[in-house]
Amino acid sequence: MNFYTCFPNALLHYGWLSPKTIRVMKLVSFFMIITCLKLSASAYAQRITINVKQQPLASVFSTIEKQTGYQFWYKSKDLENAGKVTVNLDNVELTQALDKVFEGQPFTYELANKTIVVKPKEKTIIDKIGAYLRKQLITGIVTDEKDLPLAGATVKVKGTNKTAQTDTDGKFKLSDVDDAAILVISYLGYETAEVQANANLKIRLSLTSADLKELSVVSTGYQNIPKERATGSFVQIDNQLLNRRVSTNILDRLDGITSGLIFNKISGPIGVAPTNEKLGISIRGRVTIDDKVSADPLVVLDNFPYEGDINNINPNDIESISVLKDAAAASIWGARSGNGVIIITTKKGKFSQGLKIDLNSNITIGTTPDLKYSRNYLKSSDFIDVETYLFDQGQYNVNLSDVNFYPVISPVVELLVKRKADPSNPAILEQINNLRKVDVRDETAKHFYQKSINQQYSLSLRGGSEKSIYSLSIGYDKNKNNLVGSGSDRLTINSTNTYRPFKNLELMASLIYSKSNSAIGYQYTSPYPYVSFADENGNPLAVPYGRRTSYLESTAALGFLDWKYRPIQEQAYNDNTTKVNNILLRGSARYSFTNFLNAVLQYQFETENGKIQGYRDPSSYEARNNINLYSQRASNGSFTYPFPKGGILYLTDRNLNSNNLRAQLNFNREFSTKHIISAIAGAEIREIVNDGNNRILYGYNDSFGTATTNLNFNVAYPVNPSALGSIVLPSPSGTVTGLTNRYLSYYANGAYTFLDRYTFSLSGRKDGANIFGARTNDKITPLWSSGLAYEISKESFYNFSIIPYLKLRASYGYNGNVYNASAYLTATYGVSSQTGLPTATITSAPNSELRWEKIRNKNFAIDFAAQKNRITGSFELYEKLGKDLIEDALIPASSGFVSYKGNAATVQTKGLDMILNSINVDGNLKWTTNFLFSYNKDRVISYDTKYTSQYLTSNQANSAGPSRYGLYINEGNSLFGIYSFKSAGLDPLNGDPRGYLNGAVSKDYVNILTNTKIDDIIYHGSSRPMNFGSLRNTFSYSGFLLSANVTYKFNYFFRRKSTTLVYADVLNSGSVNADFIDRWKKTGDEIATSIPSVVYDFNYNRNTFYQSSETLVEKGDHIRLQDITLGYNFTKNALRKLPFSSLEIYSYVNNIGILWRANKYKLDPDLSDYSFAGYNSYPLPRTFSLGIRTTFK
Amino acid sequence: MKKIIIFILLVQVMVGCKKQDAWLNAKSNKSDVIPSTLEDFQALLDNNSVMNANYPSIGIVGADNSFVLDAVALTAGQVNERNAYKWSKDIYENSLEGGAHWQYPYQTIEYANVVLDGLAKSNISENTTFNNIKGQALFFRSFAYYNLLQIYAKQYTKETADTYLGLPLKVSSDVNVVVSRSSVQAVYDQIINDLTSAERLLTDVPLFKTRPSKPAAQSLLAKVYLNMGNYAKAKEYADLVLSSNYSLIDLNTLNAALTYPFPTFQSNNNTEILFYCTAVGLTFTSTSNLLVLDELYNRYDDNDLRKTIFFRTNANLTHSFRGRYSAGMTIFCGLATNEIYLIRAECLARLGNYQAAIEDINALLRQRWKKDNGISRYVDQIANTENEALNIILLERRKELPFSGNLRWEDLKRLNLDPRFSKTLSRTVNGQQYTIPPNDSRYVYPIPLIETNFNPLIIQNER
């Protein structure tokens, strides 16, 4: 369909209408006509057998058409007033059957020439009077399955505006009801019932079948698809499951309950989160390599991608989440769908529903972090022993004699210097021994950490009349984090109003507002285990920092500002806050041309502004250090301060504005119950503008908001200590950044279902974007997908009674990933700090062939349900093949570049997602089990750069290499491969680590490192789990609900951190490790330990070999008891006297602990030793929540 | 029906085809530009952190003016520094470290090539600005090639230059062009050609000394010709430079109490600087690690102000160098008048005019020595033979320019060819002695792995 041609131009040339428009008009008229007319042309016998229960009249008509060859003529509008039909007829005459079918319906029929004309009943005056007289008072009671009254149920007279609500006893009253009228009784969570009006009704509603019906509709962000007609791979997380967890962040709630989705808490062997994985989520693995291509799934809020901070979204406002995994599901999102799509749908009201007020509130308390978890620590006594040894070796002589830069000297080394000068003084030794008893982790826990407390409140009001829906929710979260001074609060307001001013038009306007403030506390990791932060009276103590204490004291004596550093004082003097305001405005208009064709125009505006403020008090170390550094002391002892005295204020403003406009036609039509066609076509434009600026104010006075502005940034001042030379003042960058991304997309998606069992879907999308420099044609990428679904259990030949529901699905297609960079040689403007002249920096090597990443998806699935849904589930097999992946192709440095970006790499991921749900015990006690299992294996098929053995086995980012964020790539293996050198144990003579060179045991480290062939190093596997999933057991018994989730991750590896083997480095904050204690010390130790001897020899190759050897690679496999939730739902009976229609009290314990792990060092594989130096890395503390969730009457 | 038409119209307006292109052509990043105007080209060349920084400095580590403490020699810095210090055969040990000395000059060359190709492709009229920019680009390209040659190629001699391997000679900005090593002769030819063109195009006085100027091009020509042994040409260009406005600094005017006594290039008080640029900072060349050999330090007379202005005495009585024209810790490796005096002196001596040669030395040293009431304590030197003159000149060259980039390393390489001035270097690290005889193949550094791993056409230097 080519409807996006130059219509405005055509208008000019051809007058009002172009031929194409006329064609469209004709097409539309055709569709309109065939709605009013039903044509069918077959002839069969005129005896009829019908056995239906609560079927729509239209479907009964088509059954009759099939059996008789007669055709029905009717206005489909009229049938809207029809009641449902329940008849049981066996081989009866047509007229007899028709009489029965039309019984109680507001229609009559006429037979003429094989045609049955259906007309509304013409009422005679007598009829009307009779009807008036027969109008009656209807009373009744609505109950649930256990005959307990339901309060607030809606009772409506079908075809009229007459409604009533049940009172607290479940009773209702309706006067003046036609005796033939049909009542529709609805209540949220229950099946809607239709009954014939009668004097004394007792209506019992049954609960909506939770297992199947709740999954009935999946959202793609463009349309809602009935699950039974979906061909793609969707995971739907409903409200109940989302609320199982207690969290401030919405995405956290997906963890452990979503098949095929994994949270990569650590990514890559060095544990640095890649910059392109901000959400830390991957759906069915990752194929993207380059860090400029996002590897995150696309997050969509209702209908449009959410550009703001995901933390703005209040989970209490969310109704459900759909995760789109394959091409058929996600390719409608085109060039941004390559990593899957997460559709977040907010709660909305319903037409004709009474006011519903929900309140949810909870409090979560988290334990103080376990600082003694980390192995990156040496106890004070051991630390002092090493310092003493190194001191005796002369290790500190250079620093001790340095009177140029005065490097920091540790307190113990200072004491050792004193002791050397005065060996007979016992006080010095005693001082040293006293330090042996100090554990800085206790001090850190005391001064820097606390129990976390999160409070959450949410109130929502929802309801609707015939013509409007309204919903308003207000949420407030207040979090106090583990780190003292860290925390946040968030206010969210969410309001949606829908109006139906006249029948075919629906207008919607919504506003989502979020305001948050967050603060980051001050953190300090001491390089010495024996320092104290406060004296006995709680006064802050200084720790060695910056420069040697004696130098700092000498400057103070000369009149410089105090230059010492006191960690706990800094907590009060450093203030880092972020304020974010996000406003999302949305409006849409839906016009229904007919009941099967409607058009929607949607517009969304999102604006977010963030203010990041960093304030350094005049007393903060940072302010004092800068002032002192530049202080100019005259010979008479007077001072001038080129760096002004006062505080420092860092200000960053960032703004995001996005505009989205979408126009879409929806077509949804059932033809003679055999054919269902649902299709959408549309176009959208999006613009996202990010801008920001930052400022730094020196000499800032927070009381008055003033700062020193007349600074001279061109003068180089002699600084202190004088060996540093002359330095200009750090000039505050005043750059204004601006980023504009524009997208233009056309899309169409259609699904055809035949006989309710065969569905074929086809989806196509074209995307254009303003990738700077490329020609428009090159920027448009067509992506498509198609899918098939086959509900085999509906076939007549299917008689496998154990599995009454069986559906097969298959899909194939392409998704894309955006690479937002230029194909041409581009430069970025800046300003020279040396001359002040404008400068241009070339940002990347040009590549005119550059295009977006394209990912081919294949998916094959089986959905099944056993009898009575005792076991339901699905198996899905998939393959993702990224063929045009952007990679850093290395090029000779003589080109002026080290690498350039090209679409050359290929990565494949294959896997299986399995869901099994079972109802183990059904009755008063209900026990259900949900089992998720995912298998995902990725393999790099082609990658240009061939890394050396030494590089692949290296354990840390190599700054000279291309930026790879933890990716160690070798063709044929996982993108996240972990490699190591083979180890031949320790040399029994001296504890040297041994490896292999050309098959023989060797200690020739240089040669092992440089000459081992790639085939001779060990490829362990991926650093991301190949198998993962969860097992959730839920028990419910008379209002109590207990659920526990066990998650597991198998088949992956991580590199453990160990001590350095170079004695001189043992205490460096980057390499200190408890392994040092268990190192090889004497012959025989090699039996008990794998840690080599640590020697005072600068043999770095020996150390590198050990760090890269297989000894330190561990299996990450573990099973974790993630959480337990226990809730109690008060029965209706108990609530009868209370103002609640439902009341639930719940408790939740999260991060309970690891049940089993493969490594014997008690390491949590979800936390990398490499991610933090020192002891400040700890597993997520356990949290306890208590909450209440209620609906008011 | 009408409603559908209106709806379709709306969609049409939304995605009207003409507007679509314009809308999608919007610039994405505010600060991005495809260089195409003279302003863009000048901005590329004014990017002094690329164009005026990170020239090779690894030669300093191998030269004979300084040493480092054993603790530094054994453990500090990158593997290539530690190996270069010991004149090891393999300095990289398979590490990608140490590529900076190669990568950054080639980055400079690429910037210059982008400008030169951009100018050639443009239809900008060739006015003064155009010419000046072109001249700057040509200068930068030759300056980078000259610096690379000193580290990665054998010393130029007329007889061998055609056969010795030079550098991959990239004169186009196309990154897809991968080239093999040209001969030493070919690279020098390119340098000379570029510089003679640049000299005609450049302005006399640059806006900043980070921008190449006519005197800068003449200075570089003098330097290049001296290196090639073409003394007549070298003297010709040195004369041109010295006839212009650049003068020597009287060291008596400097404040020795400052940590770094020389004025910065921005202040224009350093009248000697002809072209400002700096070299890669290494751990081995940092102010605190690089210690001056007594063999050099003791050669400065007590009346020679350079003894105090150039050097700082440390607590352990070692000496550190502080006389950089960068007025800080970074290594100055640009061009300055003092070097031009020394070039002219050497050329004059080698051309037989040793009296005039010594006069240049005297003129320089008068400004270096202490003055009483404006009269220098310096006593003019006299040379009676060319040999005497050269010995004086070469010693003064070493003393005047001990840590100006790789200059000392270049001189060792160049002078080794002459048995009169050749020298065997040796040093002791951790009790072990290392030596490098004259003309040893280790005077040429191996090409870094960031090139050899990805360019199959490269033939590695044999060491």
CSV table of N, CA, C and O in Angstrom, one decimal, chain A residues 3 5-7 28 591 593 683 686 722-723 725 738-740 742-744 746 770 779 827-829 832 834 839-842 890 892-895 897-898 1010 1098, chain B residues 3-4 7-9 11-12 14 17 20-21 23-26 28-33 40 43 46-48 75 94 103 106 110-111 170 175 208 259-260 266 451 454:
chain,number,residue,atom,x,y,z
A,3,PHE,N,0.2,4.6,0.4
A,3,PHE,CA,-0.7,5.8,0.6
A,3,PHE,C,0.1,7.0,1.1
A,3,PHE,O,-0.5,8.0,1.4
A,5,THR,N,2.1,8.8,-0.6
A,5,THR,CA,2.7,9.6,-1.7
A,5,THR,C,2.4,11.1,-1.5
A,5,THR,O,1.8,11.4,-0.5
A,6,CYS,N,2.8,11.9,-2.5
A,6,CYS,CA,2.7,13.3,-2.3
A,6,CYS,C,1.3,13.8,-2.5
A,6,CYS,O,1.0,14.5,-3.4
A,7,PHE,N,0.5,13.6,-1.5
A,7,PHE,CA,-0.9,14.0,-1.7
A,7,PHE,C,-1.1,15.5,-1.7
A,7,PHE,O,-1.8,16.0,-2.6
A,28,VAL,N,-13.4,1.7,0.6
A,28,VAL,CA,-14.1,1.9,1.9
A,28,VAL,C,-15.6,1.7,1.7
A,28,VAL,O,-16.2,1.0,2.5
A,591,TYR,N,-11.8,7.3,16.0
A,591,TYR,CA,-13.1,7.4,15.4
A,591,TYR,C,-13.5,6.1,14.7
A,591,TYR,O,-12.7,5.5,13.9
A,593,PHE,N,-15.4,4.2,12.1
A,593,PHE,CA,-16.2,4.4,10.9
A,593,PHE,C,-17.4,3.4,10.9
A,593,PHE,O,-18.5,3.6,10.6
A,683,ALA,N,1.4,5.5,10.2
A,683,ALA,CA,2.6,6.2,10.0
A,683,ALA,C,2.9,7.0,11.3
A,683,ALA,O,2.0,7.4,12.0
A,686,ARG,N,8.6,10.8,15.0
A,686,ARG,CA,9.1,11.0,16.4
A,686,ARG,C,10.2,12.0,16.3
A,686,ARG,O,11.1,11.9,15.4
A,722,SER,N,55.6,23.2,45.0
A,722,SER,CA,56.1,23.9,43.8
A,722,SER,C,56.6,23.0,42.7
A,722,SER,O,56.6,23.5,41.5
A,723,ALA,N,56.9,21.8,43.0
A,723,ALA,CA,57.3,20.9,41.9
A,723,ALA,C,56.3,20.7,40.8
A,723,ALA,O,56.6,20.2,39.7
A,725,GLY,N,54.8,22.9,39.3
A,725,GLY,CA,55.0,23.9,38.3
A,725,GLY,C,53.8,24.9,38.3
A,725,GLY,O,53.3,25.2,39.4
A,738,GLY,N,23.6,19.3,22.5
A,738,GLY,CA,22.3,19.1,21.9
A,738,GLY,C,22.3,17.9,21.0
A,738,GLY,O,23.2,17.7,20.3
A,739,LEU,N,21.3,17.2,21.1
A,739,LEU,CA,21.2,16.0,20.3
A,739,LEU,C,19.7,15.9,19.8
A,739,LEU,O,18.8,15.9,20.6
A,740,THR,N,19.6,15.8,18.5
A,740,THR,CA,18.2,15.7,18.0
A,740,THR,C,18.1,14.4,17.2
A,740,THR,O,18.9,14.1,16.3
A,742,ARG,N,15.6,12.1,15.0
A,742,ARG,CA,14.3,12.1,14.3
A,742,ARG,C,14.0,10.8,13.6
A,742,ARG,O,14.9,10.2,13.0
A,743,TYR,N,12.8,10.4,13.7
A,743,TYR,CA,12.4,9.1,13.1
A,743,TYR,C,11.2,9.3,12.3
A,743,TYR,O,10.3,10.1,12.7
A,744,LEU,N,11.1,8.6,11.2
A,744,LEU,CA,9.8,8.6,10.4
A,744,LEU,C,9.6,7.2,10.1
A,744,LEU,O,10.5,6.5,9.5
A,746,TYR,N,6.8,4.0,8.7
A,746,TYR,CA,5.5,3.5,8.1
A,746,TYR,C,5.4,2.1,8.5
A,746,TYR,O,6.4,1.4,8.4
A,770,ASN,N,17.4,10.6,11.1
A,770,ASN,CA,18.4,11.7,10.6
A,770,ASN,C,19.8,11.3,11.0
A,770,ASN,O,20.4,12.0,11.7
A,779,LYS,N,19.0,5.8,4.7
A,779,LYS,CA,18.6,5.8,6.1
A,779,LYS,C,17.3,4.9,6.3
A,779,LYS,O,16.9,4.6,7.4
A,827,ALA,N,33.5,15.8,12.4
A,827,ALA,CA,34.3,16.4,13.5
A,827,ALA,C,33.4,17.1,14.5
A,827,ALA,O,32.2,17.4,14.2
A,828,THR,N,33.9,17.2,15.7
A,828,THR,CA,33.1,17.9,16.7
A,828,THR,C,33.9,19.1,17.1
A,828,THR,O,35.1,19.1,17.3
A,829,TYR,N,33.1,20.2,17.2
A,829,TYR,CA,33.8,21.5,17.6
A,829,TYR,C,34.0,21.6,19.1
A,829,TYR,O,33.2,21.0,19.9
A,832,SER,N,40.0,25.3,22.3
A,832,SER,CA,41.3,24.9,22.8
A,832,SER,C,41.5,25.5,24.2
A,832,SER,O,41.3,26.7,24.4
A,834,GLN,N,44.4,25.8,25.4
A,834,GLN,CA,45.7,26.5,25.3
A,834,GLN,C,45.6,27.9,24.6
A,834,GLN,O,46.3,28.8,25.0
A,839,THR,N,38.3,24.6,18.0
A,839,THR,CA,39.0,23.4,17.5
A,839,THR,C,38.0,22.4,17.0
A,839,THR,O,36.9,22.5,17.3
A,840,ALA,N,38.5,21.6,16.1
A,840,ALA,CA,37.6,20.5,15.6
A,840,ALA,C,38.3,19.2,15.8
A,840,ALA,O,39.5,19.1,15.5
A,841,THR,N,37.6,18.2,16.3
A,841,THR,CA,38.2,16.9,16.6
A,841,THR,C,37.5,15.9,15.7
A,841,THR,O,36.2,15.8,15.8
A,842,ILE,N,38.2,15.1,15.0
A,842,ILE,CA,37.6,14.1,14.1
A,842,ILE,C,37.1,13.0,15.0
A,842,ILE,O,37.9,12.4,15.9
A,890,LEU,N,39.6,-3.2,13.3
A,890,LEU,CA,40.9,-2.6,13.5
A,890,LEU,C,41.6,-2.3,12.2
A,890,LEU,O,41.5,-3.2,11.3
A,892,PRO,N,45.2,-0.4,10.4
A,892,PRO,CA,46.6,0.0,10.7
A,892,PRO,C,46.6,1.4,11.3
A,892,PRO,O,45.9,2.3,10.7
A,893,ALA,N,47.4,1.7,12.3
A,893,ALA,CA,47.4,3.0,12.9
A,893,ALA,C,47.9,4.1,11.9
A,893,ALA,O,47.6,5.3,12.1
A,894,SER,N,48.6,3.6,10.8
A,894,SER,CA,49.1,4.6,9.8
A,894,SER,C,47.9,5.3,9.1
A,894,SER,O,48.1,6.2,8.4
A,895,SER,N,46.7,4.8,9.3
A,895,SER,CA,45.6,5.4,8.6
A,895,SER,C,45.2,6.6,9.4
A,895,SER,O,44.3,7.4,9.0
A,897,PHE,N,43.8,6.3,12.3
A,897,PHE,CA,42.8,5.8,13.2
A,897,PHE,C,43.2,4.4,13.7
A,897,PHE,O,44.0,3.8,13.0
A,898,VAL,N,42.7,4.0,14.8
A,898,VAL,CA,43.0,2.7,15.3
A,898,VAL,C,41.9,1.7,14.8
A,898,VAL,O,42.2,0.5,14.6
A,1010,THR,N,53.0,-14.9,25.3
A,1010,THR,CA,53.0,-14.4,24.0
A,1010,THR,C,52.9,-15.4,22.9
A,1010,THR,O,52.5,-15.1,21.8
A,1098,PHE,N,60.2,-8.1,40.7
A,1098,PHE,CA,59.2,-7.4,39.8
A,1098,PHE,C,59.0,-8.3,38.6
A,1098,PHE,O,59.2,-7.8,37.5
B,3,LYS,N,-14.9,11.6,6.7
B,3,LYS,CA,-14.0,11.5,7.8
B,3,LYS,C,-12.7,10.7,7.4
B,3,LYS,O,-11.6,11.0,7.8
B,4,ILE,N,-13.0,9.7,6.7
B,4,ILE,CA,-11.8,8.9,6.2
B,4,ILE,C,-10.9,9.8,5.4
B,4,ILE,O,-9.7,9.7,5.5
B,7,PHE,N,-9.0,12.0,7.5
B,7,PHE,CA,-8.0,11.3,8.2
B,7,PHE,C,-6.8,11.0,7.3
B,7,PHE,O,-5.6,11.2,7.6
B,8,ILE,N,-7.1,10.5,6.1
B,8,ILE,CA,-6.0,10.2,5.1
B,8,ILE,C,-5.2,11.5,4.8
B,8,ILE,O,-4.0,11.5,4.7
B,9,LEU,N,-6.0,12.6,4.7
B,9,LEU,CA,-5.3,13.9,4.4
B,9,LEU,C,-4.3,14.2,5.5
B,9,LEU,O,-3.2,14.6,5.2
B,11,VAL,N,-2.7,12.2,7.5
B,11,VAL,CA,-1.6,11.3,7.3
B,11,VAL,C,-0.7,11.8,6.2
B,11,VAL,O,0.5,11.9,6.3
B,12,GLN,N,-1.3,12.2,5.1
B,12,GLN,CA,-0.6,12.7,4.0
B,12,GLN,C,0.3,13.9,4.3
B,12,GLN,O,1.4,14.0,4.0
B,14,MET,N,1.2,14.8,7.2
B,14,MET,CA,2.3,14.4,8.2
B,14,MET,C,3.5,13.9,7.5
B,14,MET,O,4.6,14.1,7.9
B,17,CYS,N,6.1,14.1,1.1
B,17,CYS,CA,7.4,13.6,0.7
B,17,CYS,C,8.5,14.6,0.7
B,17,CYS,O,9.7,14.3,1.0
B,20,GLN,N,9.6,15.3,4.1
B,20,GLN,CA,10.3,14.2,4.8
B,20,GLN,C,11.8,14.2,4.7
B,20,GLN,O,12.5,14.0,5.7
B,21,ASP,N,12.3,14.5,3.5
B,21,ASP,CA,13.7,14.6,3.3
B,21,ASP,C,14.4,15.7,4.2
B,21,ASP,O,15.3,15.5,4.9
B,23,TRP,N,13.1,17.1,6.8
B,23,TRP,CA,13.0,16.8,8.2
B,23,TRP,C,14.0,15.8,8.7
B,23,TRP,O,14.6,15.9,9.8
B,24,LEU,N,14.3,14.8,7.8
B,24,LEU,CA,15.3,13.8,8.2
B,24,LEU,C,16.7,14.2,8.1
B,24,LEU,O,17.6,13.6,8.5
B,25,ASN,N,16.9,15.4,7.4
B,25,ASN,CA,18.3,15.8,7.2
B,25,ASN,C,18.8,16.7,8.3
B,25,ASN,O,19.9,17.1,8.3
B,26,ALA,N,18.0,16.9,9.3
B,26,ALA,CA,18.4,17.7,10.5
B,26,ALA,C,19.6,17.1,11.1
B,26,ALA,O,19.8,15.9,11.1
B,28,SER,N,22.0,15.8,13.8
B,28,SER,CA,21.7,15.1,15.0
B,28,SER,C,22.5,15.7,16.2
B,28,SER,O,21.8,16.1,17.2
B,29,ASN,N,23.8,15.8,16.1
B,29,ASN,CA,24.5,16.3,17.3
B,29,ASN,C,24.9,17.7,17.0
B,29,ASN,O,25.5,18.1,16.0
B,30,LYS,N,24.5,18.6,18.0
B,30,LYS,CA,24.7,20.0,17.8
B,30,LYS,C,26.2,20.4,17.4
B,30,LYS,O,26.4,21.2,16.6
B,31,SER,N,27.1,19.7,18.0
B,31,SER,CA,28.5,20.1,17.9
B,31,SER,C,29.2,19.4,16.7
B,31,SER,O,30.4,19.5,16.4
B,32,ASP,N,28.4,18.6,15.9
B,32,ASP,CA,29.0,17.8,14.8
B,32,ASP,C,29.2,18.7,13.5
B,32,ASP,O,28.3,19.6,13.3
B,33,VAL,N,30.1,18.4,12.7
B,33,VAL,CA,30.3,19.1,11.5
B,33,VAL,C,31.1,18.1,10.5
B,33,VAL,O,31.9,17.3,10.9
B,40,ASP,N,36.4,25.4,9.3
B,40,ASP,CA,36.5,24.0,9.7
B,40,ASP,C,37.9,23.5,9.7
B,40,ASP,O,38.4,22.9,10.6
B,43,ALA,N,40.0,25.0,12.2
B,43,ALA,CA,39.7,24.5,13.5
B,43,ALA,C,40.4,23.1,13.7
B,43,ALA,O,40.8,22.7,14.8
B,46,ASP,N,43.9,23.8,14.4
B,46,ASP,CA,44.1,24.5,15.7
B,46,ASP,C,43.8,23.5,16.8
B,46,ASP,O,43.9,23.9,18.0
B,47,ASN,N,43.5,22.3,16.5
B,47,ASN,CA,43.3,21.3,17.6
B,47,ASN,C,44.6,20.9,18.2
B,47,ASN,O,45.2,19.9,17.8
B,48,ASN,N,45.1,21.8,19.1
B,48,ASN,CA,46.5,21.6,19.5
B,48,ASN,C,46.7,20.3,20.3
B,48,ASN,O,47.9,19.9,20.4
B,75,THR,N,60.3,-1.5,37.3
B,75,THR,CA,58.9,-1.7,37.5
B,75,THR,C,58.0,-0.6,36.9
B,75,THR,O,56.9,-0.9,36.5
B,94,ASN,N,55.0,-8.3,22.8
B,94,ASN,CA,53.7,-8.6,22.3
B,94,ASN,C,52.6,-7.7,22.9
B,94,ASN,O,51.4,-8.0,22.7
B,103,GLN,N,51.1,6.0,16.6
B,103,GLN,CA,49.7,6.3,16.3
B,103,GLN,C,49.5,7.8,16.2
B,103,GLN,O,48.8,8.3,15.3
B,106,TYR,N,50.7,9.8,13.2
B,106,TYR,CA,49.9,9.4,12.0
B,106,TYR,C,48.5,10.1,12.1
B,106,TYR,O,47.9,10.3,11.1
B,110,GLU,N,46.9,12.4,9.4
B,110,GLU,CA,45.5,12.2,8.8
B,110,GLU,C,44.7,13.5,8.9
B,110,GLU,O,44.1,13.9,7.9
B,111,TYR,N,44.9,14.3,10.0
B,111,TYR,CA,44.3,15.6,10.0
B,111,TYR,C,44.7,16.5,8.9
B,111,TYR,O,44.0,17.1,8.2
B,170,LYS,N,51.6,8.1,3.8
B,170,LYS,CA,50.2,8.3,3.5
B,170,LYS,C,50.0,9.8,3.1
B,170,LYS,O,50.3,10.7,3.9
B,175,VAL,N,40.9,6.3,4.5
B,175,VAL,CA,41.4,5.4,5.5
B,175,VAL,C,41.5,4.0,5.0
B,175,VAL,O,42.2,3.1,5.5
B,208,PHE,N,49.2,32.2,16.8
B,208,PHE,CA,49.7,31.6,18.0
B,208,PHE,C,50.9,30.7,17.5
B,208,PHE,O,50.9,30.3,16.4
B,259,THR,N,59.6,27.4,39.8
B,259,THR,CA,59.8,25.9,39.5
B,259,THR,C,60.2,25.7,38.1
B,259,THR,O,61.0,24.9,37.8
B,260,TYR,N,59.5,26.4,37.2
B,260,TYR,CA,59.8,26.3,35.8
B,260,TYR,C,60.1,27.7,35.3
B,260,TYR,O,59.1,28.5,35.1
B,266,GLN,N,52.2,31.1,25.2
B,266,GLN,CA,51.1,32.0,25.1
B,266,GLN,C,51.4,33.4,25.4
B,266,GLN,O,51.0,34.3,24.8
B,451,GLU,N,50.3,-1.3,14.4
B,451,GLU,CA,50.5,-1.2,12.9
B,451,GLU,C,50.7,-2.6,12.4
B,451,GLU,O,50.0,-3.1,11.5
B,454,PHE,N,47.9,-5.3,11.9
B,454,PHE,CA,46.8,-5.0,11.0
B,454,PHE,C,47.2,-4.6,9.6
B,454,PHE,O,46.4,-4.4,8.8
